[in-house]
Short mmCIF file of C-alpha atoms in Angstrom, two decimals:
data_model
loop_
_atom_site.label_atom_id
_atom_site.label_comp_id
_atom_site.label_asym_id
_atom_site.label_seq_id
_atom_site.Cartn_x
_atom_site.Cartn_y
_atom_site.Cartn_z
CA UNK A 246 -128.45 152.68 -44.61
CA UNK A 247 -126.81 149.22 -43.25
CA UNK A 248 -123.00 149.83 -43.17
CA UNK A 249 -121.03 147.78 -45.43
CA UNK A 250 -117.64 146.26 -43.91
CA UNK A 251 -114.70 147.76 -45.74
CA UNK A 252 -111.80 145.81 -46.60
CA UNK A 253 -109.65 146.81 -43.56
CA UNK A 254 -112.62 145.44 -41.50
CA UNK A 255 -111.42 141.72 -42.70
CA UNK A 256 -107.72 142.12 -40.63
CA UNK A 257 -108.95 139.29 -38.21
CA UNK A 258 -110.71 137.25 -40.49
CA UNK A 259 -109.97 133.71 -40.40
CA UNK A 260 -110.05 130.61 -42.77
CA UNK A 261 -112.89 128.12 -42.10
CA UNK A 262 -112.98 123.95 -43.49
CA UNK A 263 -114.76 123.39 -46.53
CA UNK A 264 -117.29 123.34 -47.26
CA UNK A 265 -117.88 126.77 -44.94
CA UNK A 266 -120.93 127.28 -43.52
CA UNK A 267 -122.84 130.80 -42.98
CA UNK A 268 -123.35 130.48 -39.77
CA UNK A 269 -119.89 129.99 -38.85
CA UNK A 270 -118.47 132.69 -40.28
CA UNK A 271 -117.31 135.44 -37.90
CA UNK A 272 -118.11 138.46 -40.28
CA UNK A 273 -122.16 137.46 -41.39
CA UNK A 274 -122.65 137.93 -45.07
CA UNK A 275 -125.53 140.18 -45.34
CA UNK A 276 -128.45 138.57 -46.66
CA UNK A 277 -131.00 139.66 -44.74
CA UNK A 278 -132.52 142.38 -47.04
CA UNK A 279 -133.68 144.19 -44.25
CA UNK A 280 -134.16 147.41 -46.25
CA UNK A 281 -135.33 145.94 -49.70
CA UNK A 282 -138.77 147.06 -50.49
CA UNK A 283 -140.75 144.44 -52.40
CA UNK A 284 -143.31 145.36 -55.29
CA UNK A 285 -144.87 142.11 -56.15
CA UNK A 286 -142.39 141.79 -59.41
CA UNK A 287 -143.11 138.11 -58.78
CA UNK A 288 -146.07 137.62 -57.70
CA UNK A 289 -147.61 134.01 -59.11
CA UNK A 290 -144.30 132.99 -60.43
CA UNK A 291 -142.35 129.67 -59.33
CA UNK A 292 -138.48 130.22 -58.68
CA UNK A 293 -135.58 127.37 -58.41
CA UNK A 294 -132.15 128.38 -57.21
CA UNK A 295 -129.06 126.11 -57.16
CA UNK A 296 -126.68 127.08 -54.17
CA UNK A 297 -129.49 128.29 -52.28
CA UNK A 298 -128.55 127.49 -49.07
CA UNK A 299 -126.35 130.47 -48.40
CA UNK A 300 -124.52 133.64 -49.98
CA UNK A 301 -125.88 135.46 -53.03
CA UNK A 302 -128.35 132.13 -53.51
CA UNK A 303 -129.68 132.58 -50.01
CA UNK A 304 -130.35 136.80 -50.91
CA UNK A 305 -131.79 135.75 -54.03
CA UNK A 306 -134.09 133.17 -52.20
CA UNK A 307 -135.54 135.76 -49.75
CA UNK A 308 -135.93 138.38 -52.47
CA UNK A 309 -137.55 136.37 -54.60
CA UNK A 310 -140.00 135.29 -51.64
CA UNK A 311 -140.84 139.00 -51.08
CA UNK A 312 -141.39 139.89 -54.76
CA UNK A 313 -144.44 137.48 -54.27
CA UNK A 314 -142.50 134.21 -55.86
CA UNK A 315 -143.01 130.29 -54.63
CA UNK A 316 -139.21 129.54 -54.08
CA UNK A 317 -137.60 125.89 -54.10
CA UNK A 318 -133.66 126.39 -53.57
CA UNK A 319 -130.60 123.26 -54.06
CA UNK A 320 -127.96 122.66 -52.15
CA UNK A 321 -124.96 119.92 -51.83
CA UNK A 322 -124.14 119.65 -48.22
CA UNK A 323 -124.77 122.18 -45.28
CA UNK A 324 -128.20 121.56 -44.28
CA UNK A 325 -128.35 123.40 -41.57
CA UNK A 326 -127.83 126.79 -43.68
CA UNK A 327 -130.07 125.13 -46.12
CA UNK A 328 -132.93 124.97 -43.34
CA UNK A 329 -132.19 128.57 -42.54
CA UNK A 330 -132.67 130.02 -45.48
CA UNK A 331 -135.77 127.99 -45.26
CA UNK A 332 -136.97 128.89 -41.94
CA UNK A 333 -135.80 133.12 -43.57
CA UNK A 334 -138.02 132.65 -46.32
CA UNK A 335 -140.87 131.65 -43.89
CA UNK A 336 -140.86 134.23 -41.96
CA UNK A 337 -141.35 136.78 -44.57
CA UNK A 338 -144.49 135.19 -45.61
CA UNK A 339 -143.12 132.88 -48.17
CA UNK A 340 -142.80 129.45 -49.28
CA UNK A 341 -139.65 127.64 -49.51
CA UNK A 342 -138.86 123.89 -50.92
CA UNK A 343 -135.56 122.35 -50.13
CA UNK A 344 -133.56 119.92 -52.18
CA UNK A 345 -130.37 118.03 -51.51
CA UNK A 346 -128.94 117.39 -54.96
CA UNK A 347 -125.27 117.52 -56.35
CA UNK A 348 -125.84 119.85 -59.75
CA UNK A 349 -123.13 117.47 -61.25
CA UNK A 350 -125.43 114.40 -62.02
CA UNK A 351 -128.23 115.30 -64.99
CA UNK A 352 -130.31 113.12 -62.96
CA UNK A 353 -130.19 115.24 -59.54
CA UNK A 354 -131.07 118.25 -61.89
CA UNK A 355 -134.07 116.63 -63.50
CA UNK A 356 -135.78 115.69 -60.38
CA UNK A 357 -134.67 118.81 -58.87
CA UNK A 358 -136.54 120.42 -61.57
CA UNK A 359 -139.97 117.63 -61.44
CA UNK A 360 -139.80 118.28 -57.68
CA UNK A 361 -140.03 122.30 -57.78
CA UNK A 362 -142.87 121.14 -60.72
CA UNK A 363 -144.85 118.51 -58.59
CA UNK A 364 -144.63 120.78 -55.40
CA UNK A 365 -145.94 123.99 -56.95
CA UNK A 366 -147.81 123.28 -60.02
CA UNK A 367 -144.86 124.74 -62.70
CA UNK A 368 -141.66 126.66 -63.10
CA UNK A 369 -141.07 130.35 -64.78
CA UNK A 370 -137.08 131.06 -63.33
CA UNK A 371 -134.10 129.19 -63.41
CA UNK A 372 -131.09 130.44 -61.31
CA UNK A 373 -128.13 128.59 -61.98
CA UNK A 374 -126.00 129.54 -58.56
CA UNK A 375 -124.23 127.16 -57.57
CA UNK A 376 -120.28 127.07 -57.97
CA UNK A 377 -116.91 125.72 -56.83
CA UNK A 378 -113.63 126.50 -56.47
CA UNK A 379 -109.89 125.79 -54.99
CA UNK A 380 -106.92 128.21 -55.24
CA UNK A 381 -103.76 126.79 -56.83
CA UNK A 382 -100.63 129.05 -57.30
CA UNK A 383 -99.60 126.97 -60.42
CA UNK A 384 -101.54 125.26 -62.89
CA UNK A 385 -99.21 122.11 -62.75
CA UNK A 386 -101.05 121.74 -59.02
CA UNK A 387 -104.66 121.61 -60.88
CA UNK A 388 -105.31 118.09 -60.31
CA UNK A 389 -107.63 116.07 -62.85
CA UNK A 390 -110.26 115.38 -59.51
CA UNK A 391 -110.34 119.40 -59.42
CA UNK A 392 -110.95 120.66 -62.60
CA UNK A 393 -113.86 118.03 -62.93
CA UNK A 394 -115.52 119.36 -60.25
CA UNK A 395 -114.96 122.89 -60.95
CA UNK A 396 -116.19 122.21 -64.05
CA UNK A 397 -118.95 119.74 -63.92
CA UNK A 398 -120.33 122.01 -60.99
CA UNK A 399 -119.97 125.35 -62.46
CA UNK A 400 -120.97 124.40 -66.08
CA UNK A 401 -121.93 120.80 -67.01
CA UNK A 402 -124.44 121.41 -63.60
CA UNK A 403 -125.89 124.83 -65.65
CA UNK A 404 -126.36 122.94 -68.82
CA UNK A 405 -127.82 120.13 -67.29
CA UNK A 406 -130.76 121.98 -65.24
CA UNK A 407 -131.29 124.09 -68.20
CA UNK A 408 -131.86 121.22 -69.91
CA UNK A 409 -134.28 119.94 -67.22
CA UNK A 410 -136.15 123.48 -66.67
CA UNK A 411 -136.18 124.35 -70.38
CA UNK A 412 -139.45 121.97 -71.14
CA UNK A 413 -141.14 123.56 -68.26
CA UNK A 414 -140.62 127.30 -69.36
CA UNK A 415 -142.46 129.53 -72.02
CA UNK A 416 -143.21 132.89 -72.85
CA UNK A 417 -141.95 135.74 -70.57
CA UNK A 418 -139.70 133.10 -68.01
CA UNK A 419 -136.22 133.88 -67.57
CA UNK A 420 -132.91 131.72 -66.50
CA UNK A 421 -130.14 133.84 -65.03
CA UNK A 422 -126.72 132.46 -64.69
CA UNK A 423 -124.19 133.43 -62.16
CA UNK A 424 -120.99 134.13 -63.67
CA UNK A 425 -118.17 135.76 -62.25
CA UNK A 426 -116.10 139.37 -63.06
CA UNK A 427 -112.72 137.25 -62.82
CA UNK A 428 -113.89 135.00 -66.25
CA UNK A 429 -113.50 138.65 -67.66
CA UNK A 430 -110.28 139.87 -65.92
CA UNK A 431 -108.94 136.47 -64.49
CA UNK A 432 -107.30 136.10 -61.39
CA UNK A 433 -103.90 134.22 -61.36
CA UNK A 434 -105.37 131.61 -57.64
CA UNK A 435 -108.54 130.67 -59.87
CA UNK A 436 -107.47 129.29 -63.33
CA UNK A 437 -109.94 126.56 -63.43
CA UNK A 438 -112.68 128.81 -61.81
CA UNK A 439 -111.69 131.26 -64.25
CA UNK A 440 -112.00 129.39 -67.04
CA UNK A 441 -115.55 128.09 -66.05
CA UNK A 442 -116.83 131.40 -65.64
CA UNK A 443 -116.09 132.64 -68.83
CA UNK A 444 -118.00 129.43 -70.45
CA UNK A 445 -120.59 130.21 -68.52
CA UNK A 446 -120.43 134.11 -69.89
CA UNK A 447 -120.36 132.29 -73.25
CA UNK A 448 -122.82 129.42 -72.85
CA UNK A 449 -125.39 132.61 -72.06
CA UNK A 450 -124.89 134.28 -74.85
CA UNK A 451 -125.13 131.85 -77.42
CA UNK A 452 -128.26 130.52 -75.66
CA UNK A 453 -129.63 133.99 -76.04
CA UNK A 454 -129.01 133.55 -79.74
CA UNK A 455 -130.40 129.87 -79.38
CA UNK A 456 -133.88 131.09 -77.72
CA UNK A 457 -134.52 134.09 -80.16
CA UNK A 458 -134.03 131.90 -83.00
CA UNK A 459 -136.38 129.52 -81.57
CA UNK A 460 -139.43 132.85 -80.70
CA UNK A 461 -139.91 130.55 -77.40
CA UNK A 462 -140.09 134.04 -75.80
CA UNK A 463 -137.83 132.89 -72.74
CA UNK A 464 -135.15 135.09 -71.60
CA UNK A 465 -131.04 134.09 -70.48
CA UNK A 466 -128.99 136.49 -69.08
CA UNK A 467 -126.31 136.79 -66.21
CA UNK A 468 -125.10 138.69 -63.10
CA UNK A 469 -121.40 139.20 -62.92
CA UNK A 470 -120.95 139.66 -59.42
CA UNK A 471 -117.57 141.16 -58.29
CA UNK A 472 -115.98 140.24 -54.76
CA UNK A 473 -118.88 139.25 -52.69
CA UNK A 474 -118.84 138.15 -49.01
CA UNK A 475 -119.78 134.40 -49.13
CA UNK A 476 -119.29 131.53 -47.67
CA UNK A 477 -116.43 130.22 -50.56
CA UNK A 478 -114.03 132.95 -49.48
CA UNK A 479 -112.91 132.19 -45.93
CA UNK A 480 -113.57 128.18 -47.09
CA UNK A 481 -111.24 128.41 -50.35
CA UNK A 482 -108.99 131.66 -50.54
CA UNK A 483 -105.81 132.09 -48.98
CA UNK A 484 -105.91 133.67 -44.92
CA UNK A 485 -103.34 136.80 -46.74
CA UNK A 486 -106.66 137.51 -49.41
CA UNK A 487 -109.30 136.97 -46.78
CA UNK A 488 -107.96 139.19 -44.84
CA UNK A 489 -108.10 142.16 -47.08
CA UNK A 490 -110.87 140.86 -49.25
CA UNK A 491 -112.32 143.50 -51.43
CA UNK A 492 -109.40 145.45 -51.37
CA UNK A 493 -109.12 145.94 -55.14
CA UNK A 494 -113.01 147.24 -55.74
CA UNK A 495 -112.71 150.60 -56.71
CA UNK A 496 -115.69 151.39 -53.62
CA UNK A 497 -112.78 149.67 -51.02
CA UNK A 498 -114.80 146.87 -49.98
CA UNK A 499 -116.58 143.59 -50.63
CA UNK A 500 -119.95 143.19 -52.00
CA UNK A 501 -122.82 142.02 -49.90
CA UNK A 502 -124.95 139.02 -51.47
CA UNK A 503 -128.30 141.50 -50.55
CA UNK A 504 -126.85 144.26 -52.93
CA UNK A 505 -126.43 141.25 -55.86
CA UNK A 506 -130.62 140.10 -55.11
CA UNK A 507 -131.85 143.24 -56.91
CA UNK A 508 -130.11 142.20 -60.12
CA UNK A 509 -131.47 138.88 -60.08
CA UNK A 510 -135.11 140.39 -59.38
CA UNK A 511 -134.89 142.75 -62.54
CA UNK A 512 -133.75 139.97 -65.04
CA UNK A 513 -137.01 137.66 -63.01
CA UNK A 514 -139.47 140.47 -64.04
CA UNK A 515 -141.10 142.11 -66.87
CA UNK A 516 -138.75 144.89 -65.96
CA UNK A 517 -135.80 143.54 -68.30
CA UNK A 518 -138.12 142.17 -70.81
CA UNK A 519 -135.96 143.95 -73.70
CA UNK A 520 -132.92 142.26 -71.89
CA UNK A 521 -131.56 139.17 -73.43
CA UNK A 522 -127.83 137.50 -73.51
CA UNK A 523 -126.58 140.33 -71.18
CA UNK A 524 -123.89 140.38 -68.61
CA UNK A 525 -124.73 142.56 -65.64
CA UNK A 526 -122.03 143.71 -63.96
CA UNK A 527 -122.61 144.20 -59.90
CA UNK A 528 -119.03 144.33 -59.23
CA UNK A 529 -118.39 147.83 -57.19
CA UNK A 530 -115.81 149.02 -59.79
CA UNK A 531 -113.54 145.79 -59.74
CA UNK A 532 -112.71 146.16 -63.37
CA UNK A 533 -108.86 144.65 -63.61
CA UNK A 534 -107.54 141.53 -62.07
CA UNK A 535 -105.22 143.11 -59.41
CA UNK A 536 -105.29 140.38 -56.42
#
């Protein structure tokens, strides 16, 4: 089994510029899913993934690759992670477009969505990944520039490429959403973030309601991830929670983005066909908001 850091492993741990890249980072995120065992879940199926270029978008990618899936992925900035997880998916036998888009404009997320169409012929999964956030110890520092783009990234961007994929899907498709434990428990550094995550908790299950209304047979649901090792955390979170990162999971460490792929393959698949408007929690026990 691959050993998972533990939170004492993250002592010399140190802050990076935003936007962090993968590559940089001193402790790798684990993404490689080196022991996953594919089964063809996806096989024939066209996949798009916002924040694909690293982190749980980047696991996701590759998984999806091995399941058998056509995989385009969007990113905002670091193109050299972005061409990695390329050049990953690749050598595991897949196929892998990339797309420079900011999920913030509804027009980046429409011809995000007509590229993924044009390149491979269709679309059957949405994974709305990508996210931002800034710590604040005080809401009065929350300034008007932040909370739009926390915001207008980590929901307006969801709505808006659902709104571009939705067309494109029918029967048996799925969109996953990425929201977050802490729009559950909260966590007094993320109020905006917080607050997004919890729409986006909400905008799933009403959509759920939405779609089985409608009988268009397409499926929403989310992963709740808990503390995962990405990029964001040495790029936005103080050096004092970096350092100890994970420390309140009930397992005593952070999760790896390769242990969140498998979630995001079941709610792909027929496997969760009975699954609609859920939550899943992959959170290794975090279940209160002790920083």
């Amino acid at each position: 089994m691959t050993e998972r850091p533990k939170a004492e492993d993250f002592k010399d741990a140190q802050l990076l510029p935003y936007p962090a890249r993968q590559s940089e980072m001193t402790i790798a995120p684990q993404t490689e899913l080196s022991e996953y065992r594919a089964a063809g879940k996806l096989r024939g199926k066209v996949a798009l993934i916002t924040g694909g270029d690293s982190g749980i978008g980047r696991a996701v990618a590759l998984a999806y690759a091995l399941e058998g899936a056509q995989v385009a992925i969007v990113y905002n900035e670091n193109d050299a992670d972005a061409e990695d997880t390329r050049a990953m998916v690749e050598a595991r036998g897949g196929s892998c477009l990339v797309i420079r888009a900011d999920v913030r404009r509804k027009a980046a997320c429409s011809d995000a969505v007509e590229r993924t169409v044009q390149e491979y012929g269709g679309l059957n999964v949405l994974v709305n990944n990508a996210a931002y956030q800034k710590t604040q110890t005080s809401i009065l520092d929350i300034g008007e520039e932040q909370l739009r783009r926390t915001l207008e990234t980590n929901l307006f961007g969801y709505v808006f490429m659902i709104q571009a994929a939705l067309p494109h899907l029918s029967e048996g498709d799925a969109i996953i959403n990425t929201g977050s434990i802490v729009g559950q428990t909260g966590n007094e550094l993320l109020v905006d973030y917080c607050a997004s995550k919890g729409a986006i908790h909400a905008l799933t299950r009403a959509l759920a309601l939405q779609f089985g209304k409608l009988g268009n047979g397409i499926r929403i649901n989310a992963v709740v991830p808990g503390p995962v090792w990405t990029p964001n955390i040495p790029g936005t979170m103080p050096l004092e929670e970096v350092q100890q990162f994970g420390h309140e999971v009930a397992l005593g460490r952070p999760g790896q983005p390769e242990e969140l792929a498998p979630a995001y393959v079941f709610l792909a698949s027929a496997d969760s066909s009975f699954v609609m408007g859920s939550l899943l929690h992959v959170t290794g026990g975090k279940l209160s908001s002790d920083a």
